[in-house]
């Protein structure tokens, strides 16, 4: 087989038959043995960008974090001014931070790679055991095992698993936004050889007969041959790596806080230098202290703590609840979700609908309607080459089989059915049909059409159209009164919780032309198929749990408004006023944002309507999750802060979602939100405690530098103190979850967060200033007043930081409390240990410790009161 056969450019210049010959393949596909040989030759079908990143490369990329980069710059400045001790300690902090972060991310990536294998994309291929064996049957294999020459089938929701050349297609349209940026689905169809002008005009992804890795099937179906895999695909050649995902709500909050603090850090050293020169005549000798003050504000462990907290939470979800978090920041966003949008079918109800009956236009039982529905379902599945039927078609075919009609079974040229039984020779039987063509269901038309040839009707074809009631009726030749009567009949059925499919027929002259949606006009209405969905057993309990956690629910469904409202009432959810797609079309963005705040059910939604509702909720200040599993849910999944789907979702949905559930079960979503809130609480506590304490220390240092004739703390002492505090803060990454899940979303709000740490920081600074007064009064008689002052403030700083950890965290006994106790012990003993003199610390007098206890006794209740006030403000409704 020539190498060029698998290249991305070769298929465009060859006919489909020539491509198959070049690839040494055929319509029956490859044998298993040949596929194994080609897999060994070409390698797995994996993009280079998805291969593991080495630990060394992660370490070298770690300083890209804004805090780490600033810390590195401060260390280099210290070395440049010959402050070797300060520079060494700062650079050591940088190395430790990078080591911890790269190691944590490396472990997290290995864990995530193992988790992703559980939801790896699959492909439907035709393969056979032996060259002369029985005909090949479609089978599901991991997409990574595809090789050039494989024959694959594509259906709605499938990711195009490699670069393929179309052999057959029916109504095929692809989403190619990842390749071209074009949001509208693009039509694809087989072309034997493009003309020279067409090929010249076509862009790298514009050939209608080629489908490329990175696209997905919007609707329609196809059979195609794989022409390129992995690094040989055009996506790999043109893009190299997948595009960067937009920042999550958590990323935006952290970045906002980070850059505010970085600006303050960059402003601090010049202020200290200018104040020292103006008030005390100091020169560049205060630069090391100024740099140390700036370093004191830096939460050096932020990248490590965040990565470790999220990775541990994701691992716990995977282990205990079989929930896979594909994007770690999505776990925090789950904890911040206050509105969850979901479809009704398969979430509030079970995924297997059951046909109750079939009725005619007057509501009378009509078995004939079920037979024609089975004809539509069977031939759509066969001619559109869909990998599997959807749940509604399965229900129709099962009901027809139970009724013993045999309707819809195909006949071969020998006049037998697929089961090998003799076909009914009575040409007057309208159901002994041969399939001609199919227009599969898509979420825009909301119809599926089978074109069949009926016995005894030479020269004509029959269109069997099945779909949503409104969409079928608007294509039927009915007067307004009759259409309104049928809509009212359907509404009465839907109000009882039933789901309806409408059936219509049309006769068309037989010909060689291709059938299109334009032929779905002037139909003769036939009747309704009535189905029911059983409620999901855990839905009512899960909805109550979500409400108790402060998570609002929005139902975004394509079903009839009456059906959706009835299901909500059965589950104890007040549907209120139901908005339909027509209502949404009449609202502008501002009106929709207001309506979305108070509306629970949105019915008859097309994909763009779901995405608009999600976008409107986000514009209204909500953190929004969306749970879906169908290709029509993809736009809403991309619009949401967090996209969730079950493992059984179509490939493009699994690829789009941030979180994958073992089952489409709201109870699993509730568990994921709980773990997200625990993780978000740990991160928020870390940021509050670290930044509040650091800010208080920095403000106190600035005040002392202006008021005292000597430096309040030496640079080495500042950095040792920071190192002790940072080591203690690592406990937040391993703190156990609280026994009770927070009943409010753990959202990190930028402005409110900065206000709170400013308040806590000022309180901490007041305690420090009080200690200054104590130290000035108790150290004047010491043999080394400055050394005693430094030791006293060092001790007080670590003790207040330990108090902050205990009182602001407020957790049960665990790693944080143990770390706080260790920090307090270090603060008390280090100045008295042999390490005290090298750090220029002198022993302290007994009166100092008594006065320190008095200051801390006042500081603790003040801090607790501030924490209570913060909790009340955070729990207040935000609208």
CSV table of N, CA, C and O in Angstrom, one decimal, residues 295-399:
chain,number,residue,atom,x,y,z
A,295,UNK,N,7.2,40.2,48.8
A,295,UNK,CA,7.1,38.7,48.7
A,295,UNK,C,6.1,38.3,49.8
A,295,UNK,O,5.4,37.3,49.6
A,296,UNK,N,6.1,39.0,50.9
A,296,UNK,CA,5.1,38.6,52.0
A,296,UNK,C,3.7,38.6,51.6
A,296,UNK,O,2.9,37.9,52.2
A,297,UNK,N,3.3,39.3,50.6
A,297,UNK,CA,1.9,39.4,50.1
A,297,UNK,C,1.6,38.2,49.2
A,297,UNK,O,0.4,37.9,48.9
A,298,UNK,N,2.6,37.5,48.7
A,298,UNK,CA,2.4,36.5,47.6
A,298,UNK,C,1.9,35.2,48.2
A,298,UNK,O,2.6,34.6,49.0
A,299,UNK,N,0.8,34.7,47.7
A,299,UNK,CA,0.4,33.3,48.1
A,299,UNK,C,1.1,32.3,47.2
A,299,UNK,O,0.6,31.8,46.2
A,300,UNK,N,2.4,32.0,47.6
A,300,UNK,CA,3.2,31.2,46.7
A,300,UNK,C,2.6,29.9,46.4
A,300,UNK,O,2.9,29.3,45.4
A,301,UNK,N,1.9,29.3,47.4
A,301,UNK,CA,1.4,27.9,47.2
A,301,UNK,C,0.0,27.9,46.4
A,301,UNK,O,-0.6,26.8,46.3
A,302,UNK,N,-0.5,29.0,46.0
A,302,UNK,CA,-1.8,29.0,45.3
A,302,UNK,C,-1.9,28.0,44.2
A,302,UNK,O,-2.8,27.2,44.1
A,303,UNK,N,-0.9,27.9,43.2
A,303,UNK,CA,-1.1,26.9,42.1
A,303,UNK,C,-1.1,25.5,42.7
A,303,UNK,O,-1.8,24.7,42.2
A,304,UNK,N,-0.2,25.3,43.7
A,304,UNK,CA,-0.1,23.9,44.2
A,304,UNK,C,-1.4,23.5,44.9
A,304,UNK,O,-2.0,22.4,44.7
A,305,UNK,N,-1.9,24.4,45.8
A,305,UNK,CA,-3.1,24.1,46.6
A,305,UNK,C,-4.3,23.9,45.6
A,305,UNK,O,-5.1,22.9,45.8
A,306,UNK,N,-4.5,24.8,44.6
A,306,UNK,CA,-5.6,24.7,43.7
A,306,UNK,C,-5.6,23.4,43.0
A,306,UNK,O,-6.6,22.6,42.9
A,307,UNK,N,-4.4,23.1,42.4
A,307,UNK,CA,-4.3,21.9,41.6
A,307,UNK,C,-4.6,20.6,42.4
A,307,UNK,O,-5.3,19.7,42.0
A,308,UNK,N,-4.0,20.6,43.6
A,308,UNK,CA,-4.1,19.4,44.4
A,308,UNK,C,-5.5,19.2,44.9
A,308,UNK,O,-6.1,18.1,44.9
A,309,UNK,N,-6.2,20.3,45.4
A,309,UNK,CA,-7.6,20.2,45.8
A,309,UNK,C,-8.5,19.7,44.7
A,309,UNK,O,-9.3,18.8,44.9
A,310,UNK,N,-8.4,20.2,43.5
A,310,UNK,CA,-9.2,19.8,42.4
A,310,UNK,C,-8.9,18.4,42.0
A,310,UNK,O,-9.9,17.6,41.7
A,311,UNK,N,-7.7,18.0,41.9
A,311,UNK,CA,-7.3,16.7,41.5
A,311,UNK,C,-7.8,15.7,42.5
A,311,UNK,O,-8.3,14.6,42.1
A,312,UNK,N,-7.7,15.9,43.8
A,312,UNK,CA,-8.1,15.0,44.8
A,312,UNK,C,-9.7,14.9,44.7
A,312,UNK,O,-10.2,13.8,44.9
A,313,UNK,N,-10.4,16.0,44.5
A,313,UNK,CA,-11.8,15.9,44.4
A,313,UNK,C,-12.3,15.1,43.2
A,313,UNK,O,-13.2,14.3,43.3
A,314,UNK,N,-11.6,15.3,42.1
A,314,UNK,CA,-11.9,14.6,40.8
A,314,UNK,C,-11.7,13.1,41.0
A,314,UNK,O,-12.5,12.3,40.6
A,315,UNK,N,-10.6,12.8,41.7
A,315,UNK,CA,-10.3,11.3,42.0
A,315,UNK,C,-11.3,10.7,42.9
A,315,UNK,O,-11.7,9.6,42.7
A,316,UNK,N,-11.8,11.5,43.9
A,316,UNK,CA,-12.8,11.0,44.8
A,316,UNK,C,-14.1,10.7,44.1
A,316,UNK,O,-14.8,9.7,44.3
A,317,UNK,N,-14.5,11.7,43.2
A,317,UNK,CA,-15.7,11.5,42.4
A,317,UNK,C,-15.6,10.2,41.5
A,317,UNK,O,-16.6,9.5,41.4
A,318,UNK,N,-14.5,10.1,40.9
A,318,UNK,CA,-14.3,8.9,40.0
A,318,UNK,C,-14.4,7.6,40.8
A,318,UNK,O,-15.0,6.6,40.3
A,319,UNK,N,-13.8,7.6,42.0
A,319,UNK,CA,-13.7,6.4,42.8
A,319,UNK,C,-15.0,6.0,43.4
A,319,UNK,O,-15.4,4.9,43.4
A,320,UNK,N,-15.7,7.0,44.0
A,320,UNK,CA,-16.9,6.7,44.7
A,320,UNK,C,-18.2,6.8,43.9
A,320,UNK,O,-19.2,6.1,44.3
A,321,UNK,N,-18.2,7.6,42.9
A,321,UNK,CA,-19.5,7.8,42.2
A,321,UNK,C,-19.4,7.6,40.7
A,321,UNK,O,-20.3,7.9,39.9
A,322,UNK,N,-18.2,7.2,40.2
A,322,UNK,CA,-18.0,7.0,38.7
A,322,UNK,C,-18.3,8.2,37.9
A,322,UNK,O,-18.9,8.1,36.8
A,323,UNK,N,-17.9,9.4,38.4
A,323,UNK,CA,-18.1,10.7,37.7
A,323,UNK,C,-16.7,11.1,37.3
A,323,UNK,O,-15.8,11.2,38.1
A,324,UNK,N,-16.6,11.4,36.0
A,324,UNK,CA,-15.3,11.8,35.5
A,324,UNK,C,-15.2,13.3,35.2
A,324,UNK,O,-16.0,13.8,34.4
A,325,UNK,N,-14.3,14.0,35.8
A,325,UNK,CA,-14.1,15.4,35.6
A,325,UNK,C,-13.0,15.6,34.6
A,325,UNK,O,-11.8,15.3,34.8
A,326,UNK,N,-13.3,16.0,33.3
A,326,UNK,CA,-12.3,16.1,32.3
A,326,UNK,C,-11.5,17.4,32.4
A,326,UNK,O,-10.4,17.4,31.9
A,327,UNK,N,-12.1,18.4,33.0
A,327,UNK,CA,-11.4,19.7,33.1
A,327,UNK,C,-11.4,20.1,34.6
A,327,UNK,O,-12.5,20.4,35.1
A,328,UNK,N,-10.2,20.1,35.2
A,328,UNK,CA,-10.2,20.3,36.7
A,328,UNK,C,-10.9,21.5,37.2
A,328,UNK,O,-11.7,21.5,38.1
A,329,UNK,N,-10.7,22.7,36.6
A,329,UNK,CA,-11.5,23.9,37.1
A,329,UNK,C,-13.0,23.7,37.1
A,329,UNK,O,-13.7,24.4,37.8
A,330,UNK,N,-13.5,22.8,36.2
A,330,UNK,CA,-14.9,22.6,36.2
A,330,UNK,C,-15.5,22.0,37.5
A,330,UNK,O,-16.6,22.2,37.8
A,331,UNK,N,-14.6,21.4,38.3
A,331,UNK,CA,-15.0,20.9,39.6
A,331,UNK,C,-15.4,22.1,40.5
A,331,UNK,O,-16.4,22.0,41.2
A,332,UNK,N,-14.6,23.1,40.5
A,332,UNK,CA,-14.9,24.3,41.3
A,332,UNK,C,-16.2,25.0,40.8
A,332,UNK,O,-17.0,25.4,41.5
A,333,UNK,N,-16.3,25.1,39.4
A,333,UNK,CA,-17.5,25.7,38.9
A,333,UNK,C,-18.7,24.9,39.2
A,333,UNK,O,-19.8,25.5,39.4
A,334,UNK,N,-18.6,23.6,39.4
A,334,UNK,CA,-19.8,22.8,39.8
A,334,UNK,C,-20.2,23.2,41.2
A,334,UNK,O,-21.4,23.3,41.5
A,335,UNK,N,-19.3,23.5,42.1
A,335,UNK,CA,-19.6,23.9,43.4
A,335,UNK,C,-20.3,25.3,43.4
A,335,UNK,O,-21.0,25.7,44.3
A,336,UNK,N,-20.0,26.1,42.3
A,336,UNK,CA,-20.6,27.4,42.2
A,336,UNK,C,-21.9,27.5,41.5
A,336,UNK,O,-22.5,28.5,41.4
A,337,UNK,N,-22.3,26.4,40.9
A,337,UNK,CA,-23.5,26.3,40.1
A,337,UNK,C,-24.7,26.7,40.9
A,337,UNK,O,-24.9,26.1,42.0
A,338,UNK,N,-25.5,27.6,40.5
A,338,UNK,CA,-26.8,27.9,41.2
A,338,UNK,C,-28.0,27.7,40.3
A,338,UNK,O,-29.1,27.8,40.7
A,339,UNK,N,-27.8,27.4,39.0
A,339,UNK,CA,-28.9,27.0,38.1
A,339,UNK,C,-28.4,25.8,37.3
A,339,UNK,O,-27.3,25.9,36.6
A,340,UNK,N,-29.2,24.7,37.3
A,340,UNK,CA,-28.9,23.6,36.5
A,340,UNK,C,-30.0,23.4,35.4
A,340,UNK,O,-31.2,23.3,35.7
A,341,UNK,N,-29.6,23.4,34.1
A,341,UNK,CA,-30.5,23.2,33.0
A,341,UNK,C,-30.4,21.8,32.5
A,341,UNK,O,-29.3,21.2,32.5
A,342,UNK,N,-31.5,21.2,32.2
A,342,UNK,CA,-31.5,19.8,31.8
A,342,UNK,C,-32.7,19.5,30.9
A,342,UNK,O,-33.7,20.2,30.8
A,343,UNK,N,-32.5,18.4,30.1
A,343,UNK,CA,-33.6,17.9,29.3
A,343,UNK,C,-34.5,17.0,30.1
A,343,UNK,O,-34.1,16.6,31.2
A,344,UNK,N,-35.7,16.8,29.7
A,344,UNK,CA,-36.6,16.0,30.5
A,344,UNK,C,-36.4,14.5,30.2
A,344,UNK,O,-36.3,13.7,31.2
A,345,UNK,N,-36.3,14.1,29.0
A,345,UNK,CA,-36.2,12.7,28.6
A,345,UNK,C,-34.9,12.1,29.1
A,345,UNK,O,-33.8,12.6,28.8
A,346,UNK,N,-35.0,11.0,29.8
A,346,UNK,CA,-33.8,10.3,30.3
A,346,UNK,C,-33.2,10.9,31.5
A,346,UNK,O,-32.3,10.3,32.1
A,347,UNK,N,-33.7,12.1,32.0
A,347,UNK,CA,-33.2,12.7,33.2
A,347,UNK,C,-34.3,12.6,34.3
A,347,UNK,O,-34.1,12.1,35.3
A,348,UNK,N,-35.4,13.3,34.0
A,348,UNK,CA,-36.5,13.2,34.9
A,348,UNK,C,-37.3,11.9,34.6
A,348,UNK,O,-38.1,11.5,35.4
A,349,UNK,N,-37.2,11.4,33.3
A,349,UNK,CA,-37.9,10.2,33.0
A,349,UNK,C,-36.9,9.2,32.5
A,349,UNK,O,-35.7,9.5,32.3
A,350,UNK,N,-37.3,7.9,32.4
A,350,UNK,CA,-36.4,6.9,31.9
A,350,UNK,C,-36.2,7.0,30.4
A,350,UNK,O,-37.0,7.6,29.7
A,351,UNK,N,-35.1,6.4,30.0
A,351,UNK,CA,-34.7,6.5,28.6
A,351,UNK,C,-35.5,5.6,27.6
A,351,UNK,O,-35.3,5.7,26.4
A,352,UNK,N,-36.3,4.8,28.1
A,352,UNK,CA,-37.0,3.8,27.3
A,352,UNK,C,-38.5,4.1,27.2
A,352,UNK,O,-39.3,3.7,28.1
A,353,UNK,N,-39.0,4.9,26.3
A,353,UNK,CA,-40.4,5.2,26.2
A,353,UNK,C,-41.1,3.9,25.7
A,353,UNK,O,-40.5,3.0,25.1
A,354,UNK,N,-42.4,3.8,26.0
A,354,UNK,CA,-43.2,2.7,25.6
A,354,UNK,C,-44.4,3.2,24.8
A,354,UNK,O,-45.1,4.1,25.2
A,355,UNK,N,-44.7,2.5,23.7
A,355,UNK,CA,-45.9,2.9,22.9
A,355,UNK,C,-47.1,2.4,23.6
A,355,UNK,O,-47.3,1.2,24.0
A,356,UNK,N,-48.1,3.3,23.9
A,356,UNK,CA,-49.3,3.0,24.6
A,356,UNK,C,-50.4,2.6,23.5
A,356,UNK,O,-51.1,1.6,23.7
A,357,UNK,N,-50.5,3.4,22.5
A,357,UNK,CA,-51.5,3.1,21.4
A,357,UNK,C,-51.2,4.0,20.2
A,357,UNK,O,-50.4,4.9,20.3
A,358,UNK,N,-51.9,3.7,19.2
A,358,UNK,CA,-51.8,4.5,18.0
A,358,UNK,C,-53.3,4.9,17.6
A,358,UNK,O,-54.2,4.1,17.7
A,359,UNK,N,-53.5,6.2,17.3
A,359,UNK,CA,-54.8,6.7,17.1
A,359,UNK,C,-54.9,7.4,15.7
A,359,UNK,O,-53.9,7.9,15.2
A,360,UNK,N,-56.1,7.5,15.2
A,360,UNK,CA,-56.2,8.3,13.9
A,360,UNK,C,-56.6,9.7,14.2
A,360,UNK,O,-56.5,10.2,15.3
A,361,UNK,N,-57.0,10.4,13.2
A,361,UNK,CA,-57.2,11.9,13.3
A,361,UNK,C,-58.4,12.2,14.3
A,361,UNK,O,-58.5,13.4,14.7
A,362,UNK,N,-59.2,11.2,14.6
A,362,UNK,CA,-60.3,11.4,15.5
A,362,UNK,C,-60.1,10.8,16.9
A,362,UNK,O,-61.1,10.7,17.7
A,363,UNK,N,-58.9,10.3,17.2
A,363,UNK,CA,-58.6,9.8,18.5
A,363,UNK,C,-59.0,8.3,18.6
A,363,UNK,O,-59.0,7.8,19.7
A,364,UNK,N,-59.4,7.6,17.5
A,364,UNK,CA,-59.8,6.2,17.6
A,364,UNK,C,-58.6,5.4,17.4
A,364,UNK,O,-57.7,5.7,16.7
A,365,UNK,N,-58.6,4.2,18.0
A,365,UNK,CA,-57.4,3.3,17.9
A,365,UNK,C,-57.2,2.9,16.4
A,365,UNK,O,-58.2,2.7,15.7
A,366,UNK,N,-56.0,3.0,15.9
A,366,UNK,CA,-55.7,2.8,14.5
A,366,UNK,C,-54.4,2.0,14.4
A,366,UNK,O,-53.3,2.6,14.3
A,367,UNK,N,-54.4,0.7,14.4
A,367,UNK,CA,-53.2,-0.1,14.2
A,367,UNK,C,-52.4,0.2,13.0
A,367,UNK,O,-51.2,0.1,12.9
A,368,UNK,N,-53.1,0.7,11.9
A,368,UNK,CA,-52.5,1.0,10.7
A,368,UNK,C,-51.4,2.1,10.9
A,368,UNK,O,-50.4,2.2,10.2
A,369,UNK,N,-51.7,3.1,11.8
A,369,UNK,CA,-50.8,4.1,12.1
A,369,UNK,C,-49.5,3.6,12.7
A,369,UNK,O,-48.4,4.0,12.3
A,370,UNK,N,-49.6,2.6,13.6
A,370,UNK,CA,-48.4,2.0,14.1
A,370,UNK,C,-47.6,1.2,13.0
A,370,UNK,O,-46.3,1.3,13.0
A,371,UNK,N,-48.3,0.6,12.1
A,371,UNK,CA,-47.6,-0.1,11.0
A,371,UNK,C,-46.7,0.9,10.2
A,371,UNK,O,-45.6,0.6,9.9
A,372,UNK,N,-47.4,2.0,9.9
A,372,UNK,CA,-46.6,3.0,9.0
A,372,UNK,C,-45.5,3.6,9.8
A,372,UNK,O,-44.4,3.9,9.3
A,373,UNK,N,-45.7,3.8,11.1
A,373,UNK,CA,-44.6,4.3,12.0
A,373,UNK,C,-43.4,3.3,12.0
A,373,UNK,O,-42.2,3.7,11.9
A,374,UNK,N,-43.7,2.0,12.0
A,374,UNK,CA,-42.7,1.0,11.9
A,374,UNK,C,-42.0,1.0,10.6
A,374,UNK,O,-40.7,0.8,10.5
A,375,UNK,N,-42.7,1.2,9.5
A,375,UNK,CA,-42.1,1.3,8.2
A,375,UNK,C,-41.1,2.5,8.2
A,375,UNK,O,-40.0,2.3,7.7
A,376,UNK,N,-41.5,3.6,8.7
A,376,UNK,CA,-40.6,4.8,8.8
A,376,UNK,C,-39.4,4.4,9.6
A,376,UNK,O,-38.3,4.7,9.2
A,377,UNK,N,-39.6,3.9,10.8
A,377,UNK,CA,-38.4,3.6,11.7
A,377,UNK,C,-37.5,2.6,11.0
A,377,UNK,O,-36.3,2.8,11.1
A,378,UNK,N,-38.0,1.5,10.4
A,378,UNK,CA,-37.2,0.5,9.9
A,378,UNK,C,-36.4,1.0,8.7
A,378,UNK,O,-35.1,0.8,8.7
A,379,UNK,N,-37.0,1.7,7.8
A,379,UNK,CA,-36.3,2.1,6.5
A,379,UNK,C,-35.4,3.3,6.8
A,379,UNK,O,-34.4,3.4,6.1
A,380,UNK,N,-35.8,4.1,7.8
A,380,UNK,CA,-34.8,5.2,8.1
A,380,UNK,C,-33.5,4.6,8.7
A,380,UNK,O,-32.4,5.0,8.3
A,381,UNK,N,-33.7,3.6,9.5
A,381,UNK,CA,-32.5,3.0,10.1
A,381,UNK,C,-31.7,2.3,9.0
A,381,UNK,O,-30.4,2.4,9.0
A,382,UNK,N,-32.3,1.6,8.1
A,382,UNK,CA,-31.6,0.8,7.1
A,382,UNK,C,-31.0,1.7,6.0
A,382,UNK,O,-29.8,1.6,5.8
A,383,UNK,N,-31.7,2.6,5.5
A,383,UNK,CA,-31.2,3.4,4.3
A,383,UNK,C,-30.4,4.6,4.8
A,383,UNK,O,-29.5,5.0,4.0
A,384,UNK,N,-30.6,5.1,5.9
A,384,UNK,CA,-29.7,6.2,6.4
A,384,UNK,C,-28.5,5.6,7.0
A,384,UNK,O,-27.6,6.4,7.4
A,385,UNK,N,-28.4,4.3,7.2
A,385,UNK,CA,-27.2,3.6,7.7
A,385,UNK,C,-26.9,4.2,9.1
A,385,UNK,O,-25.7,4.4,9.4
A,386,UNK,N,-27.9,4.5,9.9
A,386,UNK,CA,-27.6,4.9,11.3
A,386,UNK,C,-27.0,3.8,12.1
A,386,UNK,O,-27.4,2.6,11.9
A,387,UNK,N,-26.0,4.1,12.9
A,387,UNK,CA,-25.4,3.0,13.7
A,387,UNK,C,-26.4,2.3,14.6
A,387,UNK,O,-26.3,1.1,14.7
A,388,UNK,N,-27.3,3.0,15.2
A,388,UNK,CA,-28.3,2.4,16.1
A,388,UNK,C,-29.6,3.3,16.0
A,388,UNK,O,-29.5,4.5,15.7
A,389,UNK,N,-30.7,2.7,16.2
A,389,UNK,CA,-32.0,3.5,16.2
A,389,UNK,C,-32.0,4.3,17.5
A,389,UNK,O,-31.4,4.0,18.5
A,390,UNK,N,-32.8,5.4,17.5
A,390,UNK,CA,-33.0,6.2,18.7
A,390,UNK,C,-34.1,5.5,19.5
A,390,UNK,O,-34.7,4.5,19.1
A,391,UNK,N,-34.3,6.0,20.8
A,391,UNK,CA,-35.2,5.4,21.7
A,391,UNK,C,-36.6,5.3,21.2
A,391,UNK,O,-37.3,4.3,21.4
A,392,UNK,N,-37.1,6.4,20.5
A,392,UNK,CA,-38.4,6.4,20.0
A,392,UNK,C,-38.6,5.4,18.9
A,392,UNK,O,-39.6,4.7,18.9
A,393,UNK,N,-37.7,5.3,18.0
A,393,UNK,CA,-37.8,4.3,16.9
A,393,UNK,C,-37.7,2.9,17.5
A,393,UNK,O,-38.4,2.0,17.0
A,394,UNK,N,-36.9,2.6,18.5
A,394,UNK,CA,-36.8,1.3,19.1
A,394,UNK,C,-38.2,1.0,19.7
A,394,UNK,O,-38.7,-0.2,19.6
A,395,UNK,N,-38.8,2.0,20.4
A,395,UNK,CA,-40.1,1.7,21.0
A,395,UNK,C,-41.2,1.4,19.9
A,395,UNK,O,-42.0,0.5,20.1
A,396,UNK,N,-41.1,2.1,18.8
A,396,UNK,CA,-42.1,1.8,17.7
A,396,UNK,C,-41.9,0.4,17.1
A,396,UNK,O,-42.8,-0.3,16.9
A,397,UNK,N,-40.6,0.1,16.9
A,397,UNK,CA,-40.3,-1.2,16.3
A,397,UNK,C,-40.7,-2.4,17.2
A,397,UNK,O,-41.2,-3.4,16.8
A,398,UNK,N,-40.4,-2.2,18.5
A,398,UNK,CA,-40.8,-3.2,19.5
A,398,UNK,C,-42.3,-3.4,19.6
A,398,UNK,O,-42.8,-4.5,19.7
A,399,UNK,N,-43.0,-2.2,19.6
A,399,UNK,CA,-44.5,-2.3,19.7
A,399,UNK,C,-45.1,-3.0,18.4
A,399,UNK,O,-46.0,-3.8,18.5
